[in-house]
Structures are given as structure tokens and as C-alpha cells.
Short mmCIF file of C-alpha atoms in Angstrom, two decimals:
data_model
loop_
_atom_site.label_atom_id
_atom_site.label_comp_id
_atom_site.label_asym_id
_atom_site.label_seq_id
_atom_site.Cartn_x
_atom_site.Cartn_y
_atom_site.Cartn_z
CA UNK H 1 1.83 25.87 -1.51
CA UNK H 2 1.72 29.24 -3.24
CA UNK H 3 0.49 29.13 -6.84
CA UNK H 4 -0.12 32.41 -8.61
CA UNK H 5 -0.94 33.47 -12.16
CA UNK H 6 0.41 36.90 -13.03
CA UNK H 7 -2.31 39.25 -14.18
CA UNK H 8 -1.84 40.70 -17.66
CA UNK H 9 -2.46 44.16 -16.19
CA UNK H 10 0.79 43.99 -14.25
CA UNK H 11 2.91 41.89 -16.63
CA UNK H 12 4.53 42.91 -19.89
CA UNK H 13 2.98 40.03 -21.80
CA UNK H 14 1.51 41.74 -24.84
CA UNK H 15 4.68 41.47 -26.91
CA UNK H 16 7.55 39.02 -27.18
CA UNK H 17 8.30 36.58 -24.37
CA UNK H 18 12.00 37.32 -24.87
CA UNK H 19 12.26 39.78 -21.99
CA UNK H 20 10.72 37.40 -19.46
CA UNK H 21 12.75 34.44 -20.74
CA UNK H 22 15.93 36.49 -20.40
CA UNK H 23 14.99 37.56 -16.86
CA UNK H 24 14.35 33.95 -15.81
CA UNK H 25 17.82 33.03 -17.08
CA UNK H 26 19.34 35.17 -14.31
CA UNK H 27 20.56 32.26 -12.17
CA UNK H 28 22.34 30.71 -15.15
CA UNK H 29 24.42 33.90 -15.34
CA UNK H 30 25.74 33.56 -11.78
CA UNK H 31 29.39 32.61 -11.33
CA UNK H 32 29.91 28.84 -11.18
CA UNK H 33 26.16 28.31 -11.56
CA UNK H 34 24.90 24.89 -12.55
CA UNK H 35 22.90 25.44 -15.73
CA UNK H 36 19.17 24.89 -15.37
CA UNK H 37 17.45 24.14 -18.66
CA UNK H 38 13.81 24.77 -19.43
CA UNK H 39 11.40 21.84 -19.33
CA UNK H 40 7.83 20.76 -20.02
CA UNK H 41 5.92 17.47 -20.24
CA UNK H 42 8.02 16.16 -23.15
CA UNK H 43 11.62 17.29 -22.52
CA UNK H 44 13.86 18.93 -19.91
CA UNK H 45 16.67 20.31 -22.06
CA UNK H 46 15.13 23.31 -23.80
CA UNK H 47 17.39 26.30 -24.38
CA UNK H 48 16.17 29.85 -23.78
CA UNK H 49 16.00 30.70 -27.50
CA UNK H 50 13.74 27.69 -28.14
CA UNK H 51 11.33 28.84 -25.44
CA UNK H 52 11.14 32.36 -26.84
CA UNK H 53 10.61 31.14 -30.41
CA UNK H 54 7.86 28.66 -29.58
CA UNK H 55 5.92 31.11 -27.39
CA UNK H 56 6.32 34.01 -29.84
CA UNK H 57 5.25 31.88 -32.81
CA UNK H 58 2.04 30.68 -31.14
CA UNK H 59 0.02 33.90 -31.38
CA UNK H 60 -2.33 33.41 -34.33
CA UNK H 61 -5.18 35.97 -34.44
CA UNK H 62 -4.02 37.76 -31.29
CA UNK H 63 -4.14 41.55 -31.47
CA UNK H 64 -1.47 44.05 -30.47
CA UNK H 65 -3.12 44.63 -27.09
CA UNK H 66 -3.88 40.98 -26.35
CA UNK H 67 -1.89 39.02 -23.78
CA UNK H 68 0.37 36.54 -25.59
CA UNK H 69 1.37 34.46 -22.56
CA UNK H 70 0.96 34.15 -18.80
CA UNK H 71 3.38 33.49 -15.94
CA UNK H 72 2.49 30.78 -13.40
CA UNK H 73 4.49 30.76 -10.17
CA UNK H 74 4.67 27.47 -8.24
CA UNK H 75 6.29 27.98 -4.84
CA UNK H 76 6.32 25.25 -2.16
CA UNK H 77 6.39 26.36 1.47
CA UNK H 78 9.32 25.69 3.79
CA UNK H 79 7.38 22.81 5.37
CA UNK H 80 6.68 21.28 1.97
CA UNK H 81 10.30 21.58 0.88
CA UNK H 82 11.52 20.12 4.17
CA UNK H 83 9.17 17.18 3.59
CA UNK H 84 10.77 16.52 0.20
CA UNK H 85 14.32 16.99 1.46
CA UNK H 86 13.74 14.57 4.36
CA UNK H 87 14.26 11.56 2.10
CA UNK H 88 15.80 13.03 -1.06
CA UNK H 89 18.96 14.84 -2.08
CA UNK H 90 18.91 18.17 -3.91
CA UNK H 91 18.93 16.76 -7.43
CA UNK H 92 16.13 14.35 -6.56
CA UNK H 93 14.01 17.16 -5.11
CA UNK H 94 14.50 19.14 -8.32
CA UNK H 95 13.21 16.24 -10.39
CA UNK H 96 10.27 15.72 -8.02
CA UNK H 97 9.26 19.38 -8.34
CA UNK H 98 9.56 19.25 -12.12
CA UNK H 99 7.26 16.24 -12.21
CA UNK H 100 4.86 18.04 -9.90
CA UNK H 101 4.85 21.06 -12.23
CA UNK H 102 3.66 18.82 -15.08
CA UNK H 103 0.75 17.63 -12.92
CA UNK H 104 -0.11 21.23 -12.05
CA UNK H 105 -0.15 22.18 -15.73
CA UNK H 106 -2.41 19.20 -16.45
CA UNK H 107 -4.88 20.77 -14.01
CA UNK H 108 -4.33 24.19 -15.59
CA UNK H 109 -5.49 22.73 -18.92
CA UNK H 110 -8.47 20.87 -17.46
CA UNK H 111 -9.63 23.94 -15.55
CA UNK H 112 -10.72 25.60 -18.81
CA UNK H 113 -13.49 22.99 -19.16
CA UNK H 114 -12.93 22.67 -22.90
CA UNK H 115 -13.55 19.32 -24.58
CA UNK H 116 -10.40 19.57 -26.69
CA UNK H 117 -8.13 20.82 -23.88
CA UNK H 118 -7.51 17.76 -21.72
CA UNK H 119 -4.00 18.07 -20.23
CA UNK H 120 -0.62 19.77 -20.56
CA UNK H 121 -0.06 18.18 -23.97
CA UNK H 122 -2.72 20.53 -25.32
CA UNK H 123 -0.76 23.60 -24.18
CA UNK H 124 2.43 25.37 -25.22
CA UNK H 125 4.35 25.90 -21.99
CA UNK H 126 7.88 25.88 -20.60
CA UNK H 127 9.06 25.95 -17.00
CA UNK H 128 12.25 26.96 -15.21
CA UNK H 129 13.34 25.78 -11.78
CA UNK H 130 14.90 28.52 -9.65
CA UNK H 131 16.89 28.10 -6.46
CA UNK H 132 16.77 31.58 -4.96
CA UNK H 133 14.39 34.40 -4.17
CA UNK H 134 15.23 38.06 -3.67
CA UNK H 135 13.71 40.83 -1.56
CA UNK H 136 11.53 43.35 -3.40
CA UNK H 137 10.19 46.74 -2.39
CA UNK H 138 6.93 45.02 -1.35
CA UNK H 139 8.59 42.94 1.38
CA UNK H 140 8.15 44.05 4.98
CA UNK H 141 11.88 43.74 5.68
CA UNK H 142 12.69 46.22 2.90
CA UNK H 143 10.03 48.69 4.04
CA UNK H 144 11.44 48.58 7.58
CA UNK H 145 15.01 49.03 6.35
CA UNK H 146 16.15 45.62 7.58
CA UNK H 147 16.96 44.34 4.09
CA UNK H 148 17.80 45.91 0.75
CA UNK H 149 15.93 45.33 -2.46
CA UNK H 150 17.71 42.62 -4.46
CA UNK H 151 19.23 40.84 -1.45
CA UNK H 152 18.89 37.07 -1.50
CA UNK H 153 16.30 35.65 0.91
CA UNK H 154 17.54 33.12 3.49
CA UNK H 155 16.50 29.48 3.72
CA UNK H 156 15.53 27.03 1.02
CA UNK H 157 13.74 28.93 -1.76
CA UNK H 158 13.42 26.39 -4.58
CA UNK H 159 10.44 27.15 -6.82
CA UNK H 160 9.27 26.95 -10.42
CA UNK H 161 8.25 29.61 -12.93
CA UNK H 162 6.08 28.62 -15.90
CA UNK H 163 5.50 30.56 -19.12
CA UNK H 164 2.34 29.33 -20.84
CA UNK H 165 1.06 30.51 -24.21
CA UNK H 166 -2.31 32.27 -24.50
CA UNK H 167 -3.10 29.92 -27.41
CA UNK H 168 -3.44 26.15 -27.24
CA UNK H 169 -0.93 23.74 -28.79
CA UNK H 170 -2.79 23.86 -32.10
CA UNK H 171 -2.58 27.68 -32.17
CA UNK H 172 -6.35 27.85 -32.70
CA UNK H 173 -8.01 28.26 -29.28
CA UNK H 174 -7.62 31.29 -27.00
CA UNK H 175 -7.16 30.34 -23.35
CA UNK H 176 -7.17 33.01 -20.67
CA UNK H 177 -6.83 32.10 -16.97
CA UNK H 178 -7.99 35.63 -16.21
CA UNK H 179 -11.51 34.81 -17.42
CA UNK H 180 -13.48 33.78 -14.34
CA UNK H 181 -17.01 34.30 -15.66
CA UNK H 182 -17.85 30.69 -14.68
CA UNK H 183 -20.78 30.59 -17.06
CA UNK H 184 -22.28 34.02 -16.34
CA UNK H 185 -21.23 35.22 -19.80
CA UNK H 186 -21.75 32.15 -21.97
CA UNK H 187 -20.48 33.60 -25.24
CA UNK H 188 -17.34 35.00 -23.61
CA UNK H 189 -16.66 31.66 -21.91
CA UNK H 190 -16.99 29.83 -25.22
CA UNK H 191 -14.27 32.02 -26.72
CA UNK H 192 -11.86 32.20 -23.79
CA UNK H 193 -12.68 29.16 -21.67
CA UNK H 194 -13.94 29.71 -18.13
CA UNK H 195 -11.23 29.41 -15.49
CA UNK H 196 -11.65 29.12 -11.71
CA UNK H 197 -8.33 30.34 -10.30
CA UNK H 198 -9.24 29.39 -6.72
CA UNK H 199 -10.10 25.83 -7.78
CA UNK H 200 -6.86 25.63 -9.77
CA UNK H 201 -4.75 26.66 -6.78
CA UNK H 202 -6.69 24.27 -4.54
CA UNK H 203 -5.95 21.42 -6.97
CA UNK H 204 -2.26 22.24 -6.76
CA UNK H 205 -2.42 21.81 -2.99
CA UNK H 206 -4.32 18.52 -3.24
CA UNK H 207 -1.91 17.11 -5.84
CA UNK H 208 1.10 17.88 -3.65
CA UNK H 209 -0.47 16.21 -0.62
CA UNK H 210 -1.51 13.09 -2.51
CA UNK H 211 1.56 12.76 -4.71
CA UNK H 212 4.10 13.28 -1.93
CA UNK H 213 2.03 11.94 1.01
CA UNK H 214 2.25 15.28 2.79
CA UNK H 215 0.19 15.53 5.99
CA UNK H 216 -1.06 19.10 5.72
CA UNK H 217 -2.48 20.70 8.85
CA UNK H 218 -5.52 22.95 8.71
CA UNK H 219 -3.44 26.08 9.34
CA UNK H 220 -1.28 25.28 6.31
CA UNK H 221 -4.19 25.11 3.87
CA UNK H 222 -5.07 27.75 1.32
CA UNK H 223 -8.66 27.73 2.57
CA UNK H 224 -7.62 28.64 6.13
CA UNK H 225 -5.26 31.40 4.96
CA UNK H 226 -7.89 32.93 2.68
CA UNK H 227 -10.57 32.98 5.38
CA UNK H 228 -8.28 34.46 8.04
CA UNK H 229 -7.10 37.15 5.63
CA UNK H 230 -10.24 37.97 3.66
CA UNK H 231 -13.15 36.09 5.24
CA UNK H 232 -16.22 37.51 6.93
CA UNK H 233 -16.73 37.41 10.69
CA UNK H 234 -19.01 34.38 10.27
CA UNK H 235 -16.46 32.54 8.13
CA UNK H 236 -13.71 33.18 10.67
CA UNK H 237 -16.03 31.98 13.43
CA UNK H 238 -16.62 28.71 11.59
CA UNK H 239 -12.91 28.31 10.90
CA UNK H 240 -12.12 28.85 14.59
CA UNK H 241 -14.42 25.94 15.45
CA UNK H 242 -12.64 23.69 12.96
CA UNK H 243 -9.27 24.85 14.24
CA UNK H 244 -10.22 24.02 17.83
CA UNK H 245 -11.53 20.61 16.84
CA UNK H 246 -8.73 19.56 14.49
CA UNK H 247 -6.50 18.05 17.18
CA UNK H 248 -9.35 15.88 18.47
CA UNK H 249 -10.90 14.85 15.16
CA UNK H 250 -10.08 11.35 13.89
CA UNK H 251 -10.85 12.48 10.33
CA UNK H 252 -8.39 15.24 9.35
CA UNK H 253 -9.49 15.14 5.72
CA UNK H 254 -13.06 15.95 6.71
CA UNK H 255 -11.86 18.97 8.69
CA UNK H 256 -9.98 20.26 5.63
CA UNK H 257 -12.96 19.55 3.38
CA UNK H 258 -15.18 21.59 5.69
CA UNK H 259 -12.59 24.37 5.67
CA UNK H 260 -12.79 24.54 1.88
CA UNK H 261 -16.57 24.76 2.18
CA UNK H 262 -16.20 27.63 4.64
CA UNK H 263 -13.86 29.44 2.24
CA UNK H 264 -16.43 29.00 -0.54
CA UNK H 265 -19.20 30.41 1.70
CA UNK H 266 -21.21 27.19 1.60
CA UNK H 267 -22.44 27.51 5.20
CA UNK H 268 -24.36 30.38 6.77
CA UNK H 269 -23.93 29.14 10.35
CA UNK H 270 -21.70 26.71 12.29
CA UNK H 271 -24.78 24.53 12.82
CA UNK H 272 -25.26 24.12 9.07
CA UNK H 273 -21.56 23.46 8.63
CA UNK H 274 -21.64 20.57 11.10
CA UNK H 275 -25.01 19.31 9.85
CA UNK H 276 -23.45 18.79 6.43
CA UNK H 277 -21.38 15.99 7.97
CA UNK H 278 -24.21 14.52 10.02
CA UNK H 279 -22.79 16.03 13.21
CA UNK H 280 -24.51 18.71 15.27
CA UNK H 281 -22.52 21.60 16.66
CA UNK H 282 -23.49 20.51 20.17
CA UNK H 283 -22.09 17.00 19.71
CA UNK H 284 -18.93 18.44 18.19
CA UNK H 285 -18.41 20.81 21.12
CA UNK H 286 -19.17 18.01 23.58
CA UNK H 287 -16.32 16.01 22.06
CA UNK H 288 -14.02 19.01 22.45
CA UNK H 289 -14.98 19.48 26.09
CA UNK H 290 -14.60 15.78 26.82
CA UNK H 291 -11.15 15.61 25.23
CA UNK H 292 -10.08 18.78 27.04
CA UNK H 293 -11.21 17.25 30.35
CA UNK H 294 -9.28 14.04 29.65
CA UNK H 295 -6.16 16.00 28.76
CA UNK H 296 -6.34 17.91 32.04
CA UNK H 297 -7.30 14.98 34.30
CA UNK H 298 -3.80 13.66 35.26
CA UNK H 299 -3.18 16.79 37.31
CA UNK H 300 -6.27 16.03 39.42
CA UNK H 301 -4.85 12.69 40.66
CA UNK H 302 -2.56 14.47 43.13
CA UNK H 303 -3.86 14.01 46.75
CA UNK H 304 -5.23 17.17 48.34
CA UNK H 305 -4.05 18.39 51.73
CA UNK H 306 -6.71 18.81 54.39
CA UNK H 307 -7.38 22.40 55.25
CA UNK H 308 -7.00 23.25 58.92
CA UNK H 309 -9.92 24.87 60.65
CA UNK H 310 -9.74 28.63 60.44
CA UNK H 311 -7.13 28.58 57.68
CA UNK H 312 -8.16 30.12 54.41
CA UNK H 313 -6.67 29.90 50.96
CA UNK H 314 -3.76 32.14 50.16
CA UNK H 315 -3.82 34.14 46.94
#
């Protein structure tokens, strides 16, 4: 699951939302396209002009250079989409993803840790389901000349884009997901609401797994991807141990919980990582060796031929 909040430094979000709303209407302008309306927690038939008006009118006491809204991208992986399509048709999958988006925005609201911001009802937000993705200049295929910018990407690409107002539903509280002070600047956090983007993205992954009963492997977790890409040598070492032990562990959830701890730098050594579960690293490795031996043992049942005197092994 890829969930990303567009940084105000790279998004044109200091003025009207009209430009972004118009851009996200692009699939509705395709020939013979089935019209996709905007939705939120209360309705799923919002027109583009309604979205623009409600976002643009919810900007009390925001300055010219203040962000007025943010863009949240919710993109399931191919494995996650295949899981949904296994037992549902296309229209059903669309409705499932829309319902999931509401749950994600509930977590978005709660992540600000504000007493009066409890769920998505306390936000002004609108989402649009999109069916396609297109290559950009940042894609490897474009850089290597294999694809052109603007070409449609292959495979199932269903995803959701969310425009959420900087101000709460009452147009009184400023909410910025770009504030990650986490209490270090108390006064700033009181004004903007502290927001842990990593925790928010992690919640999105957990919600998908629980809501859709998706059996996520360690290598498909955000924690694993973050450590492999950005982690220290020690973090990658710890993750390698978890990766090796995943196939033999009876408790997959514990493995993923440890992986999240590794990503958050909770453990300084593999020994401390395993000690947190009441298991020593030695016992854990013993289990791995034992299981590996069992897996290899059937080949050893084959009777051996007696070696004749004077005959050596051939290499």
C-alpha cells in the first residue's frame, strides 16, 4: 500500500483548488468514459464545482502564502488489488476502495491528536477514484527511452486521490500534515496539530489487512521497504534475520511487529530485538537451523553405494 501526502513545497496549493480538481477530472474527459463522481464520508455524487467551492471557501485566516489544501494519494499494490478482485467484480472493488478511503481519512483526522478532531466528519475532504496511471519523467522506463511521458501504465492501476482542506470542518482549526514536531515545539503543535506521517501510512496498511483479511508478507510491508531503502547497516541486519525466520515462524504478526520496531530504531542489536519477545537470538537461530535440516532431510534417505577399495570420488 502506497500512501503519500504531497508536500506543499512541490504542490500548487496556496491558491484555489480549481486547478487540481480540473486535473483530477481528466478520466471523465476520455471518450466513452464512465463518469466518476467525487465522494467523501457522507455522499458519493459530488460534482467537480462543488468540490472546488467547498475547499476554496474553507480558508478562514489563512494567508496568501499558506497552504489551503493537501493531496493524499492512496494506491494499493498489484497484490492488494488482485486480492480484492479475486472475489469481487470491478464495481464492487471500486466501492470497497471508497469505503477504505473513508477509514484512511478517519485515521488522518485522529493522527493530529486534537481533542476536537476525532474522525473524517471533522474534516473537509473529497476523493476521486482513478483507473489509470501514466508514465512521468521520473519513471525509469522513460529515462531509459522504453516509454514516453504520458503513456498509460500497464496492469490494474486503480487508486484514489484525496483533496483535504487545511482547515477543519468548522473552518476554525489549522491542520497541517507537514508538521511532524511530535511535541518538540509545543506551541507550534498546539496551533497546527502534530502529525506522524509514518504512523499514518502504517495505519493505512494495518486497516487494509484487517478490513480485507489480506495476508501481508514481511517483504510487502512498509517497514521492510523503508529499512531496505533507507535503513542503517544494523537495521538491515536485523531485518535479514526476520526475513530468514518468517517462513518458519508460527506467529507472522509478531514478525511484522518486530519489523516495525526495527524501522523505528527500537533495537540496537538483534539480541535486544529478540529479547523483546522473550526469545533469545540463539534460540531463534536454532529453530531456523532445525527447520532447514528437516526440509533437507528427505534427500538423505536415499541408500548410499559402497565405495570400492582404491576408488576415489569424482569431481
